[in-house]
C-alpha positions as YAML, in Angstrom:
chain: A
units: angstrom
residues:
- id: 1
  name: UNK
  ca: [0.00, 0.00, 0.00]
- id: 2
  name: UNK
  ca: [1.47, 3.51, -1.11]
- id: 3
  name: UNK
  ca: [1.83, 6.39, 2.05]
- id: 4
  name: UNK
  ca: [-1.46, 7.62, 0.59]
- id: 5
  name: UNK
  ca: [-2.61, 9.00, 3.75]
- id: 6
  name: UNK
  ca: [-2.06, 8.13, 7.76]
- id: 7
  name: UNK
  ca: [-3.59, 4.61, 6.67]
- id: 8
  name: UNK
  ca: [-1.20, 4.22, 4.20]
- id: 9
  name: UNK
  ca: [1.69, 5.29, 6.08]
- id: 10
  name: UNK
  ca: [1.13, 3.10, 8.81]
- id: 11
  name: UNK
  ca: [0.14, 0.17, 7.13]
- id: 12
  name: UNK
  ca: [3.79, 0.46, 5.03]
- id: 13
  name: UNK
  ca: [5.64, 1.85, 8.42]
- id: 14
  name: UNK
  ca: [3.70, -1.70, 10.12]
- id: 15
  name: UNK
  ca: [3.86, -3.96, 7.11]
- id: 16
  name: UNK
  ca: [0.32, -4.76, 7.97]
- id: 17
  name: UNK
  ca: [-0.37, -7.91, 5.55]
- id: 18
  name: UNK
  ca: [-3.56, -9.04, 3.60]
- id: 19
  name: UNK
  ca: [-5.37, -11.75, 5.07]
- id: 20
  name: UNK
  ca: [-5.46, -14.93, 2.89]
- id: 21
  name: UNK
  ca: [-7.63, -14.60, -0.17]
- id: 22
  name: UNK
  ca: [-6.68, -10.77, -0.79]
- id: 23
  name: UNK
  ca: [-3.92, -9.41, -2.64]
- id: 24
  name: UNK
  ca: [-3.31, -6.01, -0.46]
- id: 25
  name: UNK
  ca: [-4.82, -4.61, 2.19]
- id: 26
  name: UNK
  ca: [-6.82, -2.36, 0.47]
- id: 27
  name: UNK
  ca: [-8.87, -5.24, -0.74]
- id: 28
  name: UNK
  ca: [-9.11, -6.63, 2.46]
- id: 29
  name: UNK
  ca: [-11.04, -3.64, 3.48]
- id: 30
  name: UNK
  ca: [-12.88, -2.60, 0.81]
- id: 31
  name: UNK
  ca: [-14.78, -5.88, 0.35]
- id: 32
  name: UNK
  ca: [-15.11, -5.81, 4.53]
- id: 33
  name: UNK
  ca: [-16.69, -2.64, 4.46]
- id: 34
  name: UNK
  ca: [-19.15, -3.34, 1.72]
- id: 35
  name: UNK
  ca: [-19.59, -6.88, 2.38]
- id: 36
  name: UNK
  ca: [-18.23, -8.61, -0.66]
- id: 37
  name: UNK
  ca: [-16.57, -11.71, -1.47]
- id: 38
  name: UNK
  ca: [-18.55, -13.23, 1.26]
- id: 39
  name: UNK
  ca: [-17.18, -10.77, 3.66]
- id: 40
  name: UNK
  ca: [-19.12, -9.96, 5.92]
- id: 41
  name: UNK
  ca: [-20.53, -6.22, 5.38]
- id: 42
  name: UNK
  ca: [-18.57, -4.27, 8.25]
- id: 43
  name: UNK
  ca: [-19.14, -0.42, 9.51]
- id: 44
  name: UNK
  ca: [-16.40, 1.82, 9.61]
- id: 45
  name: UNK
  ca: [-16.24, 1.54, 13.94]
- id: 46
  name: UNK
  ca: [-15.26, -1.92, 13.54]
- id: 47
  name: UNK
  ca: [-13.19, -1.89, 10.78]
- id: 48
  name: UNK
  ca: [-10.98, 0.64, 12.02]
- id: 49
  name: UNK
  ca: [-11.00, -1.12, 15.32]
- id: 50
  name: UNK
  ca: [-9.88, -4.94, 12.93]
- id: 51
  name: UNK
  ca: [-6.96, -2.73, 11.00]
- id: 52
  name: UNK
  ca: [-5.81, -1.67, 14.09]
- id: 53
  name: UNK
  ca: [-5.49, -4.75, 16.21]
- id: 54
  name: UNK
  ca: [-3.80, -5.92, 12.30]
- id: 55
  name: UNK
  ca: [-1.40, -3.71, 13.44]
- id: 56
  name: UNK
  ca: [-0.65, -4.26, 16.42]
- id: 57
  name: UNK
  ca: [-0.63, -7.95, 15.46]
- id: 58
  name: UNK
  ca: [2.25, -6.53, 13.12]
- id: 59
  name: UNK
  ca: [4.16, -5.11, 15.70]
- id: 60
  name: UNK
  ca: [3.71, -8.60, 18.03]
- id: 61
  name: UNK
  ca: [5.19, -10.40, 15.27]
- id: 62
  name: UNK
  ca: [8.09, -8.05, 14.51]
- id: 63
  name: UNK
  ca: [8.68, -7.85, 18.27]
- id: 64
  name: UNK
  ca: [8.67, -11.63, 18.49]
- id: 65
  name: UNK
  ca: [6.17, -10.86, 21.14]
- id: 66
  name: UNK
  ca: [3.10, -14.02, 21.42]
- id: 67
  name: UNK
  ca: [-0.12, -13.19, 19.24]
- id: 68
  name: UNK
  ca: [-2.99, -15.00, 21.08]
- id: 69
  name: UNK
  ca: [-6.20, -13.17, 19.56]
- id: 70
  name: UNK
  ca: [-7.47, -12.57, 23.17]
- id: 71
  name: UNK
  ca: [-4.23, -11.22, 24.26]
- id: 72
  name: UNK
  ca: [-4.28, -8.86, 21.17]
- id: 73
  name: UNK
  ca: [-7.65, -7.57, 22.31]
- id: 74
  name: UNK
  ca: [-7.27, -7.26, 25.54]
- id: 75
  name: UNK
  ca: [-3.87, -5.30, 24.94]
- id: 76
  name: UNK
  ca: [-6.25, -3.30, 21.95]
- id: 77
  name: UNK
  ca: [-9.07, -2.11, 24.12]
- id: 78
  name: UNK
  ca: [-6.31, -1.03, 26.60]
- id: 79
  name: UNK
  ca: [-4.30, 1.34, 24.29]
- id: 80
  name: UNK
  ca: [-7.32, 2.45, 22.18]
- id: 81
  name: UNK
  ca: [-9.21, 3.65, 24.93]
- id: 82
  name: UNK
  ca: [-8.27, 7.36, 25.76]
- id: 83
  name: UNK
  ca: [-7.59, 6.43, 29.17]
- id: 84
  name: UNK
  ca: [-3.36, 7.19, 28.79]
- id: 85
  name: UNK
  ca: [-3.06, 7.04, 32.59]
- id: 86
  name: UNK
  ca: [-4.22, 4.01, 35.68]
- id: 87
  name: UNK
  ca: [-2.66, 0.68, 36.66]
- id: 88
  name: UNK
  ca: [-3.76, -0.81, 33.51]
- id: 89
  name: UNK
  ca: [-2.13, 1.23, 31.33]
- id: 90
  name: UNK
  ca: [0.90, 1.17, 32.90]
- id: 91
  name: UNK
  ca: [1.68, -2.12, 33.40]
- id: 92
  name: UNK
  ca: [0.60, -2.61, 29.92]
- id: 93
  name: UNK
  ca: [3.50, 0.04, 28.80]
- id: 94
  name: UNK
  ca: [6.01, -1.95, 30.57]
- id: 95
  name: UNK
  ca: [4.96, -5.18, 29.84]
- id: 96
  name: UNK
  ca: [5.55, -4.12, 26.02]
- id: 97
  name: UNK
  ca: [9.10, -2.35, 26.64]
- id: 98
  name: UNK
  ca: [9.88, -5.35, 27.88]
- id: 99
  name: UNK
  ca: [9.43, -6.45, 23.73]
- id: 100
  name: UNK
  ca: [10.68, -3.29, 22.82]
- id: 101
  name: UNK
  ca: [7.77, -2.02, 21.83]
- id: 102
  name: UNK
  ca: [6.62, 1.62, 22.70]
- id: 103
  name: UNK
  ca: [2.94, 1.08, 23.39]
- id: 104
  name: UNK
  ca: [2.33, 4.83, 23.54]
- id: 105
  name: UNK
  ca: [3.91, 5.70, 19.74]
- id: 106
  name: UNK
  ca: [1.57, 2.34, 18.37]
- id: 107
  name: UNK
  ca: [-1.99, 3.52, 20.30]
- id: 108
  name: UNK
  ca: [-1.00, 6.87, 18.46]
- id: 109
  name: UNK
  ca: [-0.38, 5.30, 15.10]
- id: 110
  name: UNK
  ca: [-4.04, 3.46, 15.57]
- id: 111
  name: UNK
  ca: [-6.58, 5.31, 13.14]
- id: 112
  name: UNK
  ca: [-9.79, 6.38, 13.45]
- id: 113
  name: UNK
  ca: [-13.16, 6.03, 11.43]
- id: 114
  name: UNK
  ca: [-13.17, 9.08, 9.75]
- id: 115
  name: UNK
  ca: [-9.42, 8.55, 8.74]
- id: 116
  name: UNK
  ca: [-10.27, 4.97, 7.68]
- id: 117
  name: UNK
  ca: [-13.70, 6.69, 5.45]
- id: 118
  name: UNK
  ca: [-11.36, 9.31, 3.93]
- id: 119
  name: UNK
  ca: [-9.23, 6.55, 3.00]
- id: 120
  name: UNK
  ca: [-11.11, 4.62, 1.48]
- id: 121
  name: UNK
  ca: [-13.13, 7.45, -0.50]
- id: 122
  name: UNK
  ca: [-10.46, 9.47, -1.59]
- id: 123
  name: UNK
  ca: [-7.22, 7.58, -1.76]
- id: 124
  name: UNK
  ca: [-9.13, 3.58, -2.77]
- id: 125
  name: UNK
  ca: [-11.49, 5.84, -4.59]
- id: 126
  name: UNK
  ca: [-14.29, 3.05, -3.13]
- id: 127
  name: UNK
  ca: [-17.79, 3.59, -2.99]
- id: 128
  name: UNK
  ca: [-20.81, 1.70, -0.84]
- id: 129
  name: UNK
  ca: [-24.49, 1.83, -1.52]
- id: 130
  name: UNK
  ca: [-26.30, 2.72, 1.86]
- id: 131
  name: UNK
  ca: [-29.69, 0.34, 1.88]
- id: 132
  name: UNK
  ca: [-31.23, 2.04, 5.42]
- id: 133
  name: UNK
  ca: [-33.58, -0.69, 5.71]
- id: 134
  name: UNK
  ca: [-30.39, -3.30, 6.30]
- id: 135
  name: UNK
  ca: [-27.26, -1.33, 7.00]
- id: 136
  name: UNK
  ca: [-25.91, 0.24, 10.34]
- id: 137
  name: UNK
  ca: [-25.45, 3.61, 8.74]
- id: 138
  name: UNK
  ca: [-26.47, 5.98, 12.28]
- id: 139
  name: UNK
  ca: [-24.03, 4.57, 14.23]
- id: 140
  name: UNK
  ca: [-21.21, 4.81, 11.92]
- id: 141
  name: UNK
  ca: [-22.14, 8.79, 11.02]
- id: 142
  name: UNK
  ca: [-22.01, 9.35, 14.84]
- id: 143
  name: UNK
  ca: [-18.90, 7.47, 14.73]
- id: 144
  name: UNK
  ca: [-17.76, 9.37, 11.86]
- id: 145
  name: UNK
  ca: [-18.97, 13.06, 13.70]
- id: 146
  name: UNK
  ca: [-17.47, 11.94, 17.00]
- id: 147
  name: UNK
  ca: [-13.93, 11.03, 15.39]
- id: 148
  name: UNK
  ca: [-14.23, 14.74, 13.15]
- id: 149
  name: UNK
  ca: [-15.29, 16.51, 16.46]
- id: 150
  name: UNK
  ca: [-12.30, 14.78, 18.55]
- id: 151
  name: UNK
  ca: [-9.76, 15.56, 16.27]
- id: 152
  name: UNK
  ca: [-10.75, 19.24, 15.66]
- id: 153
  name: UNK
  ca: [-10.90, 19.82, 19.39]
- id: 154
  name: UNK
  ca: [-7.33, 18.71, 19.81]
- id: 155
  name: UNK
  ca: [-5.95, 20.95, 16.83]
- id: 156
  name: UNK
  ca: [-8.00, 23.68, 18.77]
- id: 157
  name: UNK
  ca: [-6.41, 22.75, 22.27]
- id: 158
  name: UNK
  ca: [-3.07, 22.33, 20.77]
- id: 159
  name: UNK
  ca: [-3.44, 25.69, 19.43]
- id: 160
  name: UNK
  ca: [-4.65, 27.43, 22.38]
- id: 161
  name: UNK
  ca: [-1.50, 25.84, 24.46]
- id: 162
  name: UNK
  ca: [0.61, 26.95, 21.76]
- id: 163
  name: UNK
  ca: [-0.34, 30.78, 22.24]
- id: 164
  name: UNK
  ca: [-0.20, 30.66, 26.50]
- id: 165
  name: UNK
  ca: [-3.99, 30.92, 26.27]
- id: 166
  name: UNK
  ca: [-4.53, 27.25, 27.69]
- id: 167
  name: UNK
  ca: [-1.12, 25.96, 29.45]
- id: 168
  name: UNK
  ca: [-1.26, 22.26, 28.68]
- id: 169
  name: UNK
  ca: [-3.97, 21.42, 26.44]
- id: 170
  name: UNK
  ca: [-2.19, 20.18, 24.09]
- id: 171
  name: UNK
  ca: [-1.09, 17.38, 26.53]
- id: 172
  name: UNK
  ca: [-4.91, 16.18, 27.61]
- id: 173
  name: UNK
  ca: [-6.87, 13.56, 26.54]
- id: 174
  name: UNK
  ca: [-10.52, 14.49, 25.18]
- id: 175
  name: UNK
  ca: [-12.64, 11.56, 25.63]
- id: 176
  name: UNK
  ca: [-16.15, 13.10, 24.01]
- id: 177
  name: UNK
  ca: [-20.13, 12.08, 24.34]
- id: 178
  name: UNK
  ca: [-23.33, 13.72, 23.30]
- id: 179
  name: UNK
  ca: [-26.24, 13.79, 25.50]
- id: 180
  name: UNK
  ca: [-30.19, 14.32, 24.56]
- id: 181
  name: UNK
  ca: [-32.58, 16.02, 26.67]
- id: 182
  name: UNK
  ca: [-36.42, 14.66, 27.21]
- id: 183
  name: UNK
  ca: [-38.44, 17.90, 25.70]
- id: 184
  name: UNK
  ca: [-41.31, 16.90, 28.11]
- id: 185
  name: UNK
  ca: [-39.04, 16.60, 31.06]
- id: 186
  name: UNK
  ca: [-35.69, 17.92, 30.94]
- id: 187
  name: UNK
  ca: [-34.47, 14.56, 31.44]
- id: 188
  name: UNK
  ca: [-30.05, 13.91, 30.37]
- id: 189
  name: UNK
  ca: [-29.55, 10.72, 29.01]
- id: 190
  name: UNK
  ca: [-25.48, 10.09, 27.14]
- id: 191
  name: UNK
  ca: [-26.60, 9.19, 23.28]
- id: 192
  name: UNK
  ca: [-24.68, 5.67, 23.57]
- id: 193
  name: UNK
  ca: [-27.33, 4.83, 26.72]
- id: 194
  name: UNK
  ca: [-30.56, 5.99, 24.70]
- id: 195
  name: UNK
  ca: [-29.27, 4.19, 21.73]
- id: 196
  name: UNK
  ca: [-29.16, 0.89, 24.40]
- id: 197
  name: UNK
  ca: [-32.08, 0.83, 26.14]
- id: 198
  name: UNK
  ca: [-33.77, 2.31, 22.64]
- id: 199
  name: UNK
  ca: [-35.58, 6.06, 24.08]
- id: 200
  name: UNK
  ca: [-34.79, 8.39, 25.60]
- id: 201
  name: UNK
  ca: [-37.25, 8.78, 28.55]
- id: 202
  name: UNK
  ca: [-39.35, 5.96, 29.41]
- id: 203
  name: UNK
  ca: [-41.55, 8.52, 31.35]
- id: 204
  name: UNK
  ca: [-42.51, 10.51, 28.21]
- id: 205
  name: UNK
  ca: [-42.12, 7.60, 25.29]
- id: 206
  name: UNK
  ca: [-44.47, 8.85, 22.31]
- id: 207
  name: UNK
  ca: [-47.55, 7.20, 22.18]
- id: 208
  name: UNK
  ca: [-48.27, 4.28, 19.40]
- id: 209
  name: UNK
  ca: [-48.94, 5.53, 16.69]
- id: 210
  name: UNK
  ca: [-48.55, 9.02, 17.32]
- id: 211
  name: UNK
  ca: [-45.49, 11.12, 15.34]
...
């Protein structure tokens, strides 16, 4: 794969590998994300979240270090989750420099949704028919805004530390989430919960039928 973009350049950096059946990478995740050659049809969340445990299964293997797929996840969810501080994710750090691997420089190397989607729109040059009565297409656009929203705060941060107007921003982690509010009652509820339990206030659920 050419250094087409961060995907690119960390897939070459990586030497992230096709899996069996597909000639590059590229393929690999084209036909994931729109479900063919009896792929099955994958949204961008979880696609970017497969190349990058690809990754780091690249890194095991240059490292020498063992690739046991629960290991790799467990070690995944670790370094992907925002949370760069805690007992976890420091004996995680030094259980990798013990490989001589620099767990901090790969969790920055991971990508995110939108960088995956830009990837594979502009650089592949792929396109995928949305069918909304089938596909998961709401979750991966909140995905998709979360990621854009995310990476513009930290340019703004970065910015703002840059000028003395905000000493250390540019050293935080943002961890963002959206929440609705019941119209009837005022009610808070995070997005990710409403999208679980499926409303957003059980006191104040429209009626059957009604709009």
């Amino acid at each position: 794969m050419r250094s087409c973009c961060k995907v690119g350049e960390v897939a070459n950096r990586y030497q992230v590998t096709a899996p069996a059946g597909f000639d590059t990478i590229n393929d690999c995740l084209v036909a994931r994300w729109r479900g063919d050659q009896q792929s099955p049809e994958t949204g961008l969340r979880p696609l970017a979240d497969w190349f990058n445990k690809q990754l780091l299964k690249a890194v095991y293997l240059r490292q020498d270090r063992v690739q046991i797929d629960s290991q790799v996840e467990s070690d995944y969810q670790i370094l992907s989750s925002g949370e760069h501080t805690g007992s976890e994710w420091d004996e995680l750090l030094r259980d990798l420099a013990q490989d001589r691997i620099d767990g901090e420089a790969v969790a920055t190397d991971f990508v995110s949704s939108s960088t995956l989607h830009r990837h594979l729109k502009n650089c592949v040059g792929a396109t995928k028919d949305v069918d909304p009565d089938r596909s998961d297409w709401e979750r991966d656009r909140i995905a998709f805004i979360s990621d854009w929203a995310k990476t513009n705060l930290c340019g703004v941060l970065s910015s703002l530390d840059t000028k003395g107007q905000l000493h250390g921003a540019g050293d935080v982690t943002v961890n963002l989430s959206f929440f609705l509010q019941c119209p009837e009652c005022g009610r808070k509820i995070s997005l990710r919960q409403a999208l679980s339990q499926g409303y957003i206030c059980q006191e104040h659920l429209p009626e059957e039928g009604g709009v």
